[in-house]
mmCIF file of C-alpha atoms and ligand atoms in Angstrom:
data_model
loop_
_atom_site.group_PDB
_atom_site.id
_atom_site.type_symbol
_atom_site.label_atom_id
_atom_site.label_comp_id
_atom_site.label_asym_id
_atom_site.label_seq_id
_atom_site.Cartn_x
_atom_site.Cartn_y
_atom_site.Cartn_z
ATOM 1 C CA MET A 1 54.368 -41.109 12.399
ATOM 2 C CA ILE A 2 52.627 -38.551 10.280
ATOM 3 C CA ASN A 3 49.965 -39.983 7.937
ATOM 4 C CA GLN A 4 47.217 -38.948 5.475
ATOM 5 C CA ASP A 5 44.435 -39.052 8.112
ATOM 6 C CA GLN A 6 46.174 -36.426 10.210
ATOM 7 C CA PHE A 7 46.097 -34.040 7.242
ATOM 8 C CA ASP A 8 42.410 -34.820 6.654
ATOM 9 C CA ASN A 9 41.694 -34.132 10.331
ATOM 10 C CA LEU A 10 43.578 -30.859 10.136
ATOM 11 C CA LEU A 11 41.335 -29.737 7.273
ATOM 12 C CA VAL A 12 38.170 -30.676 9.185
ATOM 13 C CA GLU A 13 39.369 -28.746 12.230
ATOM 14 C CA ALA A 14 40.241 -25.667 10.141
ATOM 15 C CA GLU A 15 36.899 -25.795 8.285
ATOM 16 C CA ASN A 16 35.034 -25.832 11.602
ATOM 17 C CA GLU A 17 36.849 -22.765 12.798
ATOM 18 C CA ILE A 18 36.274 -20.947 9.489
ATOM 19 C CA ASN A 19 32.556 -21.709 9.605
ATOM 20 C CA ASN A 20 32.265 -20.647 13.222
ATOM 21 C CA GLY A 21 33.363 -17.145 12.352
ATOM 22 C CA ALA A 22 36.968 -17.065 13.592
ATOM 23 C CA ASP A 23 39.094 -14.255 12.207
ATOM 24 C CA ALA A 24 40.697 -15.110 8.832
ATOM 25 C CA ALA A 25 44.102 -13.564 9.655
ATOM 26 C CA VAL A 26 44.311 -15.467 12.953
ATOM 27 C CA LEU A 27 43.437 -18.736 11.209
ATOM 28 C CA TYR A 28 45.971 -18.102 8.479
ATOM 29 C CA HIS A 29 48.651 -17.709 11.093
ATOM 30 C CA LYS A 30 47.446 -20.723 13.077
ATOM 31 C CA TYR A 31 47.348 -23.157 10.152
ATOM 32 C CA LEU A 32 49.578 -21.913 7.355
ATOM 33 C CA GLY A 33 51.975 -19.593 9.211
ATOM 34 C CA ARG A 34 55.670 -20.449 9.455
ATOM 35 C CA ASN A 35 55.159 -22.230 12.795
ATOM 36 C CA GLY A 36 51.527 -23.108 12.056
ATOM 37 C CA LYS A 37 49.982 -26.553 12.385
ATOM 38 C CA PHE A 38 50.385 -27.428 8.707
ATOM 39 C CA SER A 39 54.090 -26.424 8.640
ATOM 40 C CA THR A 40 54.769 -28.449 11.768
ATOM 41 C CA MET A 41 53.171 -31.499 10.188
ATOM 42 C CA ILE A 42 54.900 -31.151 6.847
ATOM 43 C CA LYS A 43 58.289 -31.141 8.548
ATOM 44 C CA GLN A 44 57.565 -34.641 9.827
ATOM 45 C CA ILE A 45 57.235 -36.007 6.280
ATOM 46 C CA THR A 46 61.033 -36.219 6.045
ATOM 47 C CA THR A 47 60.951 -39.010 8.625
ATOM 48 C CA LEU A 48 58.849 -41.259 6.333
ATOM 49 C CA LYS A 49 60.048 -43.921 3.923
ATOM 50 C CA THR A 50 60.312 -42.792 0.294
ATOM 51 C CA ASP A 51 57.137 -44.448 -0.996
ATOM 52 C CA GLU A 52 55.066 -43.283 2.003
ATOM 53 C CA ARG A 53 56.567 -39.825 1.754
ATOM 54 C CA LYS A 54 55.272 -39.568 -1.811
ATOM 55 C CA VAL A 55 51.687 -40.515 -0.901
ATOM 56 C CA VAL A 56 51.479 -38.380 2.256
ATOM 57 C CA GLY A 57 53.185 -35.503 0.391
ATOM 58 C CA GLU A 58 50.504 -35.586 -2.310
ATOM 59 C CA LYS A 59 47.831 -35.463 0.387
ATOM 60 C CA ALA A 60 49.564 -32.570 2.147
ATOM 61 C CA LYS A 61 49.634 -30.609 -1.119
ATOM 62 C CA ILE A 62 45.881 -31.084 -1.634
ATOM 63 C CA ILE A 63 45.116 -30.064 1.956
ATOM 64 C CA LYS A 64 47.328 -26.984 1.709
ATOM 65 C CA ASN A 65 45.606 -25.835 -1.494
ATOM 66 C CA ARG A 66 42.202 -26.342 0.087
ATOM 67 C CA LEU A 67 43.192 -24.430 3.236
ATOM 68 C CA ASN A 68 44.606 -21.608 1.143
ATOM 69 C CA TYR A 69 41.417 -21.435 -0.910
ATOM 70 C CA LEU A 70 39.069 -21.428 2.114
ATOM 71 C CA LEU A 71 41.082 -18.781 3.934
ATOM 72 C CA GLN A 72 41.175 -16.595 0.827
ATOM 73 C CA ILE A 73 37.378 -16.714 0.508
ATOM 74 C CA LYS A 74 37.057 -15.958 4.209
ATOM 75 C CA THR A 75 39.376 -12.952 3.868
ATOM 76 C CA SER A 76 37.536 -11.500 0.851
ATOM 77 C CA SER A 77 34.074 -11.931 2.460
ATOM 78 C CA ASN A 78 35.308 -9.820 5.370
ATOM 79 C CA GLN A 79 36.002 -6.889 3.032
ATOM 80 C CA PRO A 80 33.274 -4.207 2.808
ATOM 81 C CA SER A 81 31.378 -4.667 -0.479
ATOM 82 C CA ILE A 82 30.828 -0.912 -0.902
ATOM 83 C CA ASP A 83 33.636 1.165 -2.277
ATOM 84 C CA LEU A 84 33.622 4.071 0.152
ATOM 85 C CA THR A 85 35.971 6.067 -2.019
ATOM 86 C CA LEU A 86 33.364 6.477 -4.790
ATOM 87 C CA PRO A 87 31.567 9.865 -5.011
ATOM 88 C CA ALA A 88 28.200 10.002 -3.169
ATOM 89 C CA ASP A 89 24.931 9.367 -5.063
ATOM 90 C CA LEU A 90 23.295 12.783 -5.028
ATOM 91 C CA THR A 91 20.316 11.896 -7.267
ATOM 92 C CA ALA A 92 17.050 13.243 -5.860
ATOM 93 C CA HIS A 93 14.732 10.423 -4.809
ATOM 94 C CA GLY A 94 11.025 10.635 -5.577
ATOM 95 C CA HIS A 95 8.140 9.759 -3.291
ATOM 96 C CA GLN A 96 4.549 8.636 -3.580
ATOM 97 C CA HIS A 97 2.036 11.266 -4.699
ATOM 98 C CA PRO A 98 -0.016 12.525 -1.698
ATOM 99 C CA ILE A 99 -3.243 11.282 -3.312
ATOM 100 C CA GLU A 100 -1.819 7.757 -3.659
ATOM 101 C CA THR A 101 -0.621 7.967 -0.051
ATOM 102 C CA SER A 102 -4.103 9.047 1.040
ATOM 103 C CA ILE A 103 -5.759 6.166 -0.845
ATOM 104 C CA ALA A 104 -3.302 3.683 0.651
ATOM 105 C CA ARG A 105 -4.064 5.014 4.148
ATOM 106 C CA LEU A 106 -7.830 4.771 3.515
ATOM 107 C CA TYR A 107 -7.394 1.125 2.453
ATOM 108 C CA GLN A 108 -5.332 0.391 5.553
ATOM 109 C CA ILE A 109 -7.844 1.984 7.903
ATOM 110 C CA SER A 110 -10.890 0.361 6.312
ATOM 111 C CA GLU A 111 -9.212 -3.052 6.206
ATOM 112 C CA ARG A 112 -8.772 -2.727 9.968
ATOM 113 C CA LEU A 113 -12.525 -2.051 10.139
ATOM 114 C CA GLY A 114 -13.260 -5.335 8.325
ATOM 115 C CA PHE A 115 -13.541 -4.183 4.685
ATOM 116 C CA VAL A 116 -11.888 -6.010 1.788
ATOM 117 C CA ALA A 117 -10.297 -4.189 -1.178
ATOM 118 C CA ALA A 118 -12.207 -4.606 -4.454
ATOM 119 C CA GLN A 119 -11.509 -3.399 -7.994
ATOM 120 C CA SER A 120 -13.677 -2.276 -10.863
ATOM 121 C CA PRO A 121 -12.919 -0.709 -14.251
ATOM 122 C CA GLU A 122 -12.623 3.028 -14.939
ATOM 123 C CA ILE A 123 -14.667 2.568 -18.122
ATOM 124 C CA GLU A 124 -18.048 1.270 -17.039
ATOM 125 C CA ASN A 125 -21.295 0.282 -18.679
ATOM 126 C CA GLU A 126 -24.173 2.699 -18.192
ATOM 127 C CA ASP A 127 -26.075 0.179 -16.115
ATOM 128 C CA ASN A 128 -23.397 -0.168 -13.405
ATOM 129 C CA ASN A 129 -22.762 3.566 -13.242
ATOM 130 C CA PHE A 130 -26.365 4.802 -13.423
ATOM 131 C CA GLU A 131 -29.400 2.522 -13.929
ATOM 132 C CA PHE A 132 -28.604 -0.052 -11.240
ATOM 133 C CA LEU A 133 -28.115 2.840 -8.820
ATOM 134 C CA GLN A 134 -31.543 4.166 -9.796
ATOM 135 C CA ILE A 135 -30.185 7.163 -11.675
ATOM 136 C CA ALA A 136 -32.458 6.864 -14.696
ATOM 137 C CA LYS A 137 -31.746 8.585 -18.024
ATOM 138 C CA ASP A 138 -34.145 11.432 -17.341
ATOM 139 C CA HIS A 139 -33.382 11.668 -13.608
ATOM 140 C CA PRO A 140 -32.142 15.103 -12.525
ATOM 141 C CA ALA A 141 -29.392 13.395 -10.484
ATOM 142 C CA ARG A 142 -27.656 12.634 -13.815
ATOM 143 C CA ASP A 143 -27.008 16.327 -14.305
ATOM 144 C CA MET A 144 -24.941 16.409 -11.120
ATOM 145 C CA GLN A 145 -22.522 13.930 -12.664
ATOM 146 C CA ASP A 146 -22.260 15.120 -16.262
ATOM 147 C CA THR A 147 -20.486 12.406 -18.099
ATOM 148 C CA PHE A 148 -17.771 11.521 -20.627
ATOM 149 C CA TRP A 149 -19.099 8.898 -23.046
ATOM 150 C CA THR A 150 -17.202 6.526 -25.301
ATOM 151 C CA VAL A 151 -18.374 6.084 -28.903
ATOM 152 C CA ASP A 152 -19.749 2.630 -28.064
ATOM 153 C CA GLY A 153 -22.015 4.053 -25.338
ATOM 154 C CA ARG A 154 -19.944 3.272 -22.251
ATOM 155 C CA VAL A 155 -18.997 5.872 -19.641
ATOM 156 C CA LEU A 156 -15.897 6.975 -17.817
ATOM 157 C CA ARG A 157 -17.245 6.153 -14.363
ATOM 158 C CA THR A 158 -18.598 9.217 -12.578
ATOM 159 C CA HIS A 159 -18.258 7.667 -9.118
ATOM 160 C CA THR A 160 -16.646 4.609 -7.566
ATOM 161 C CA THR A 161 -20.137 3.630 -6.392
ATOM 162 C CA ALA A 162 -20.385 1.966 -9.835
ATOM 163 C CA PHE A 163 -18.756 -1.124 -8.268
ATOM 164 C CA GLN A 164 -21.892 -2.008 -6.283
ATOM 165 C CA GLN A 165 -23.838 -4.043 -8.859
ATOM 166 C CA ASN A 166 -21.084 -6.619 -9.496
ATOM 167 C CA LEU A 167 -20.369 -6.946 -5.783
ATOM 168 C CA ILE A 168 -23.931 -7.601 -4.702
ATOM 169 C CA LYS A 169 -24.605 -9.995 -7.585
ATOM 170 C CA ASN A 170 -21.391 -11.998 -7.178
ATOM 171 C CA ASN A 171 -21.057 -12.215 -3.397
ATOM 172 C CA HIS A 172 -23.385 -13.647 -0.845
ATOM 173 C CA PRO A 173 -23.808 -11.461 2.259
ATOM 174 C CA PRO A 174 -22.371 -10.761 4.711
ATOM 175 C CA PHE A 175 -19.702 -8.816 2.813
ATOM 176 C CA ALA A 176 -17.936 -5.474 3.105
ATOM 177 C CA PHE A 177 -15.859 -4.011 0.273
ATOM 178 C CA VAL A 178 -13.989 -0.768 -0.369
ATOM 179 C CA GLN A 179 -12.511 0.664 -3.511
ATOM 180 C CA GLY A 180 -10.440 3.760 -4.271
ATOM 181 C CA GLY A 181 -9.784 5.054 -7.769
ATOM 182 C CA LYS A 182 -10.057 7.675 -10.452
ATOM 183 C CA ILE A 183 -13.400 9.047 -11.582
ATOM 184 C CA TYR A 184 -14.380 11.507 -14.302
ATOM 185 C CA ARG A 185 -16.974 14.256 -14.528
ATOM 186 C CA CYS A 186 -17.495 16.845 -17.213
ATOM 187 C CA GLU A 187 -17.123 19.688 -14.749
ATOM 188 C CA ALA A 188 -15.548 23.162 -14.606
ATOM 189 C CA GLU A 189 -12.470 23.186 -12.370
ATOM 190 C CA ASP A 190 -11.934 25.618 -9.494
ATOM 191 C CA ALA A 191 -10.255 25.661 -6.076
ATOM 192 C CA THR A 192 -12.458 22.827 -4.775
ATOM 193 C CA HIS A 193 -13.479 21.007 -7.984
ATOM 194 C CA LEU A 194 -11.587 18.846 -10.490
ATOM 195 C CA SER A 195 -13.031 17.063 -13.504
ATOM 196 C CA GLU A 196 -10.777 14.042 -12.993
ATOM 197 C CA PHE A 197 -10.351 13.087 -9.344
ATOM 198 C CA HIS A 198 -10.358 10.149 -6.931
ATOM 199 C CA GLN A 199 -13.072 8.678 -4.799
ATOM 200 C CA PHE A 200 -13.086 6.007 -2.147
ATOM 201 C CA ASP A 201 -16.311 4.000 -1.741
ATOM 202 C CA GLY A 202 -17.452 1.457 0.810
ATOM 203 C CA PHE A 203 -20.315 -1.006 0.444
ATOM 204 C CA ALA A 204 -21.398 -3.616 3.005
ATOM 205 C CA VAL A 205 -24.436 -5.878 3.040
ATOM 206 C CA ALA A 206 -25.463 -8.081 5.967
ATOM 207 C CA LYS A 207 -28.419 -8.996 8.107
ATOM 208 C CA ASN A 208 -29.509 -6.305 10.540
ATOM 209 C CA LEU A 209 -27.084 -3.554 9.483
ATOM 210 C CA THR A 210 -28.315 -0.196 10.747
ATOM 211 C CA PHE A 211 -27.533 3.494 10.494
ATOM 212 C CA ALA A 212 -25.653 3.077 13.785
ATOM 213 C CA ASP A 213 -23.203 0.737 11.997
ATOM 214 C CA LEU A 214 -22.762 3.313 9.240
ATOM 215 C CA ARG A 215 -22.071 6.004 11.828
ATOM 216 C CA GLY A 216 -19.631 3.800 13.748
ATOM 217 C CA VAL A 217 -17.642 2.857 10.637
ATOM 218 C CA LEU A 218 -17.465 6.380 9.218
ATOM 219 C CA PHE A 219 -16.657 8.224 12.436
ATOM 220 C CA GLN A 220 -13.834 5.741 13.099
ATOM 221 C CA LEU A 221 -12.520 5.949 9.526
ATOM 222 C CA ILE A 222 -12.525 9.764 9.536
ATOM 223 C CA GLN A 223 -10.949 9.981 12.992
ATOM 224 C CA ASP A 224 -8.182 7.531 11.993
ATOM 225 C CA PHE A 225 -7.534 9.382 8.740
ATOM 226 C CA PHE A 226 -7.136 12.835 10.247
ATOM 227 C CA LEU A 227 -5.216 11.573 13.285
ATOM 228 C CA ARG A 228 -6.717 14.205 15.562
ATOM 229 C CA PRO A 229 -10.044 14.739 17.307
ATOM 230 C CA VAL A 230 -12.672 15.839 14.778
ATOM 231 C CA GLU A 231 -16.211 17.086 15.259
ATOM 232 C CA LEU A 232 -18.661 15.548 12.763
ATOM 233 C CA ARG A 233 -22.317 15.916 11.901
ATOM 234 C CA PHE A 234 -24.781 14.142 9.610
ATOM 235 C CA ARG A 235 -26.788 16.323 7.242
ATOM 236 C CA PRO A 236 -29.713 14.743 5.353
ATOM 237 C CA SER A 237 -28.991 14.536 1.626
ATOM 238 C CA PHE A 238 -30.409 12.838 -1.443
ATOM 239 C CA PHE A 239 -28.691 10.076 -3.422
ATOM 240 C CA PRO A 240 -31.078 7.871 -5.462
ATOM 241 C CA PHE A 241 -29.428 4.625 -4.314
ATOM 242 C CA VAL A 242 -29.700 5.153 -0.530
ATOM 243 C CA GLU A 243 -32.603 5.754 1.814
ATOM 244 C CA PRO A 244 -32.036 7.473 4.155
ATOM 245 C CA GLY A 245 -29.125 9.363 2.613
ATOM 246 C CA ALA A 246 -26.805 11.823 4.301
ATOM 247 C CA GLU A 247 -23.632 13.814 3.984
ATOM 248 C CA ILE A 248 -21.079 14.064 6.749
ATOM 249 C CA ASP A 249 -19.623 17.481 7.544
ATOM 250 C CA MET A 250 -16.581 18.142 9.685
ATOM 251 C CA LYS A 251 -16.115 21.230 11.812
ATOM 252 C CA CYS A 252 -13.484 23.393 10.118
ATOM 253 C CA PHE A 253 -9.967 22.899 11.548
ATOM 254 C CA SER A 254 -8.929 26.447 10.733
ATOM 255 C CA CYS A 255 -11.722 28.425 12.452
ATOM 256 C CA THR A 256 -13.201 25.707 14.746
ATOM 257 C CA GLY A 257 -16.678 26.517 13.450
ATOM 258 C CA ARG A 258 -16.650 30.325 13.498
ATOM 259 C CA GLY A 259 -16.421 30.558 9.680
ATOM 260 C CA CYS A 260 -13.382 31.409 7.542
ATOM 261 C CA ARG A 261 -12.100 31.350 3.944
ATOM 262 C CA SER A 262 -11.170 27.634 4.064
ATOM 263 C CA CYS A 263 -14.752 26.582 4.867
ATOM 264 C CA GLY A 264 -16.503 29.241 2.748
ATOM 265 C CA TYR A 265 -17.531 30.986 6.008
ATOM 266 C CA LYS A 266 -19.828 28.052 6.882
ATOM 267 C CA GLY A 267 -17.829 26.709 9.846
ATOM 268 C CA TRP A 268 -18.326 23.146 8.484
ATOM 269 C CA LEU A 269 -16.750 21.260 5.561
ATOM 270 C CA GLU A 270 -18.535 18.616 3.472
ATOM 271 C CA LEU A 271 -16.639 15.327 3.599
ATOM 272 C CA LEU A 272 -18.671 12.570 1.958
ATOM 273 C CA GLY A 273 -22.000 11.068 0.929
ATOM 274 C CA CYS A 274 -23.452 7.980 2.597
ATOM 275 C CA GLY A 275 -26.624 6.126 3.507
ATOM 276 C CA ILE A 276 -28.511 2.873 3.883
ATOM 277 C CA THR A 277 -28.854 1.045 0.565
ATOM 278 C CA ASP A 278 -32.259 1.486 -1.025
ATOM 279 C CA GLN A 279 -34.442 -1.591 -0.504
ATOM 280 C CA GLU A 280 -35.140 -1.898 -4.231
ATOM 281 C CA ILE A 281 -31.430 -2.365 -4.890
ATOM 282 C CA ILE A 282 -31.245 -5.111 -2.266
ATOM 283 C CA ALA A 283 -34.315 -6.768 -3.816
ATOM 284 C CA SER A 284 -32.954 -6.461 -7.375
ATOM 285 C CA ALA A 285 -30.022 -8.669 -6.297
ATOM 286 C CA GLY A 286 -32.455 -11.386 -5.190
ATOM 287 C CA LEU A 287 -32.102 -10.658 -1.462
ATOM 288 C CA ASP A 288 -34.955 -10.127 0.979
ATOM 289 C CA PRO A 289 -34.831 -6.411 1.928
ATOM 290 C CA LYS A 290 -36.571 -7.166 5.223
ATOM 291 C CA GLU A 291 -33.684 -9.383 6.190
ATOM 292 C CA TYR A 292 -30.675 -7.796 4.504
ATOM 293 C CA HIS A 293 -29.519 -4.191 4.731
ATOM 294 C CA GLY A 294 -26.664 -2.365 3.085
ATOM 295 C CA LEU A 295 -24.514 0.546 4.117
ATOM 296 C CA ALA A 296 -22.684 2.667 1.587
ATOM 297 C CA PHE A 297 -20.411 5.679 1.505
ATOM 298 C CA GLY A 298 -18.362 7.571 -1.062
ATOM 299 C CA LEU A 299 -15.769 10.232 -0.331
ATOM 300 C CA GLY A 300 -13.589 12.539 -2.405
ATOM 301 C CA VAL A 301 -9.938 11.637 -1.786
ATOM 302 C CA GLU A 302 -8.604 15.056 -2.901
ATOM 303 C CA ARG A 303 -10.995 16.765 -0.474
ATOM 304 C CA PHE A 304 -9.770 14.555 2.371
ATOM 305 C CA ALA A 305 -6.153 15.217 1.367
ATOM 306 C CA MET A 306 -6.779 18.990 1.206
ATOM 307 C CA LEU A 307 -7.981 18.984 4.790
ATOM 308 C CA TYR A 308 -5.313 16.593 6.019
ATOM 309 C CA TYR A 309 -2.382 18.474 4.473
ATOM 310 C CA GLY A 310 -3.915 21.972 4.751
ATOM 311 C CA VAL A 311 -4.000 22.614 0.977
ATOM 312 C CA GLU A 312 -6.202 25.538 -0.117
ATOM 313 C CA ASP A 313 -6.494 24.832 -3.855
ATOM 314 C CA ILE A 314 -7.387 21.289 -5.035
ATOM 315 C CA ARG A 315 -5.701 21.947 -8.425
ATOM 316 C CA GLU A 316 -2.271 21.893 -6.739
ATOM 317 C CA PHE A 317 -2.532 18.096 -6.669
ATOM 318 C CA THR A 318 -2.566 17.890 -10.468
ATOM 319 C CA ARG A 319 -0.047 20.615 -11.345
ATOM 320 C CA ASN A 320 2.890 18.314 -10.599
ATOM 321 C CA ASP A 321 5.044 21.091 -9.211
ATOM 322 C CA PRO A 322 7.784 19.386 -7.162
ATOM 323 C CA ARG A 323 8.065 22.457 -4.898
ATOM 324 C CA PHE A 324 4.490 21.756 -3.779
ATOM 325 C CA LEU A 325 4.611 17.947 -3.747
ATOM 326 C CA GLU A 326 7.899 17.790 -1.812
ATOM 327 C CA GLN A 327 6.187 19.431 1.144
ATOM 328 C CA LEU A 328 3.625 16.621 1.433
ATOM 329 C CA VAL A 329 5.811 13.579 2.052
HETATM 330 C C1 LIG B 401 -21.182 10.605 -5.001
HETATM 331 O O1 LIG B 401 -20.373 10.538 -5.896
HETATM 332 C C2 LIG B 401 -21.832 9.376 -4.425
HETATM 333 N N1 LIG B 401 -21.540 8.274 -5.284
HETATM 334 C C3 LIG B 401 -21.335 9.151 -3.006
HETATM 335 C C4 LIG B 401 -22.146 8.166 -2.252
HETATM 336 C C5 LIG B 401 -21.738 6.842 -2.198
HETATM 337 C C6 LIG B 401 -23.300 8.558 -1.573
HETATM 338 C C7 LIG B 401 -22.498 5.897 -1.501
HETATM 339 C C8 LIG B 401 -24.042 7.645 -0.863
HETATM 340 C C9 LIG B 401 -23.638 6.325 -0.823
HETATM 341 P P1 LIG B 401 -20.891 13.154 -4.661
HETATM 342 O O2 LIG B 401 -21.124 13.533 -6.049
HETATM 343 O O3 LIG B 401 -21.367 14.071 -3.594
HETATM 344 O O4 LIG B 401 -21.501 11.717 -4.321
HETATM 345 O O5 LIG B 401 -19.311 12.958 -4.461
HETATM 346 C C10 LIG B 401 -18.763 12.369 -3.292
HETATM 347 C C11 LIG B 401 -17.590 13.192 -2.793
HETATM 348 O O6 LIG B 401 -16.669 13.414 -3.889
HETATM 349 C C12 LIG B 401 -17.980 14.608 -2.326
HETATM 350 O O7 LIG B 401 -18.387 14.579 -0.985
HETATM 351 C C13 LIG B 401 -16.678 15.327 -2.510
HETATM 352 O O8 LIG B 401 -15.801 15.056 -1.413
HETATM 353 C C14 LIG B 401 -16.064 14.691 -3.732
HETATM 354 N N2 LIG B 401 -16.289 15.467 -4.948
HETATM 355 C C15 LIG B 401 -17.454 15.640 -5.626
HETATM 356 N N3 LIG B 401 -17.289 16.388 -6.732
HETATM 357 C C16 LIG B 401 -15.975 16.712 -6.765
HETATM 358 C C17 LIG B 401 -15.154 17.452 -7.680
HETATM 359 N N4 LIG B 401 -15.629 17.984 -8.794
HETATM 360 N N5 LIG B 401 -13.826 17.582 -7.410
HETATM 361 C C18 LIG B 401 -13.314 17.009 -6.290
HETATM 362 N N6 LIG B 401 -14.030 16.287 -5.404
HETATM 363 C C19 LIG B 401 -15.339 16.135 -5.622
#
C-alpha cells in the first residue's frame, strides 16, 4: 500500500540525483513524466481508504511541488548566463604604463634576491634627502640634484636614496630593502633627461657585506631585467654617501660596443650608481662600522625601460601618446 514515507523516499532519491549532476530533462522525465515514478505512485492513491487518501494525497502534493521546484532550478542553472545574441564589447582596454611595469618587474626580481619592498614619502625633509647622506648645504654634489622646495623648507625628494636614514634607524641589521618611486629635479629636459622621473634604490646592511655582494646582486638584477646576456663594467664614481662608489655601464645593445647614436658613440651606456655605504653613515646609526657594512644602489627606471624597449627619446614616456604606449605592452 502506498504511504507517506514512500513519497518522502522518492524526494530523497531525486534530490541525490539532482545533486550528483544528472541531466535535468532526464530527471524530469524519470520522476514527473507521464509514466514517471511520481505518476506511478499517485495512481496507487485510489486504492486507499478515504481518510488515508486525504493524508497521503496532501503529502504527494507537497512532494510534487518540491520536485518541480528543484528541477526548475536545475534546468535554469544549466542555461548559459551570457546572452550570446548581444553585440560584442568593442571598448578598447587599457594596460599598465611601461614605467609601472618596469618598476613591478624590478620589485619582483629584487624580492627573489632577498630584498623587501619599503616605502617613503615623495616630499622629504632636507635631512633625509641630503644631510644624512653627507650632501651638506655647500657641497658641490647638491648642484647635481637641483631641487624643488616647499615653502616650509621641505624638498621634493631628488633621489629614492632618501629612504636610507629611516631604514637604518628603525631596523636592526641584517636587512635588505628596495624602493621604486617618483623623484624630482629642477633639470632641463632632453632625449635622456626628465625633471620628474622614477628611480629604484636598494639598501642592505649586514655583517661582512663586501663589494663582491654588491656585484653579485646588481649583475643578477640587471641580467634578469634585460632577459638577455649583457656585458657590464664598473666605473669608479663619486657619491658622498658611499665609499668606494661606482657606476655600472652596459655595453650598448645596438652597436655591441663599436659606438653609435644610441650610446652617444661611447659603446657603453650608464645604468646606475652604487657603492659600499660610507662608514660614517653606519656609525651615525649607532652601528660599529668595523662589524657592519652596507651596500647601496640607485637606478633610473626610465633609462632601464629605454634600453629594454628600445626607446630613443625618454620624453616619449611622459607624452601619453597611445600610439607609442600601445607598442610597449
Ligand atoms: C643618484 O641619484 C644616487 N642616489 C644613486 C645612488 C644610490 C648611488 C645609492 C650610490 C648608492 P644619479 O643622480 O646618478 O645618482 O641618478 C641615478 C640614476 O638615475 C642614473 O644612473 C640615471 O639612470 C638616472 N637619472 C639621473 N638623472 C636623470 C634624469 N634627469 N632623467 C632620467 N634619468 C636620470
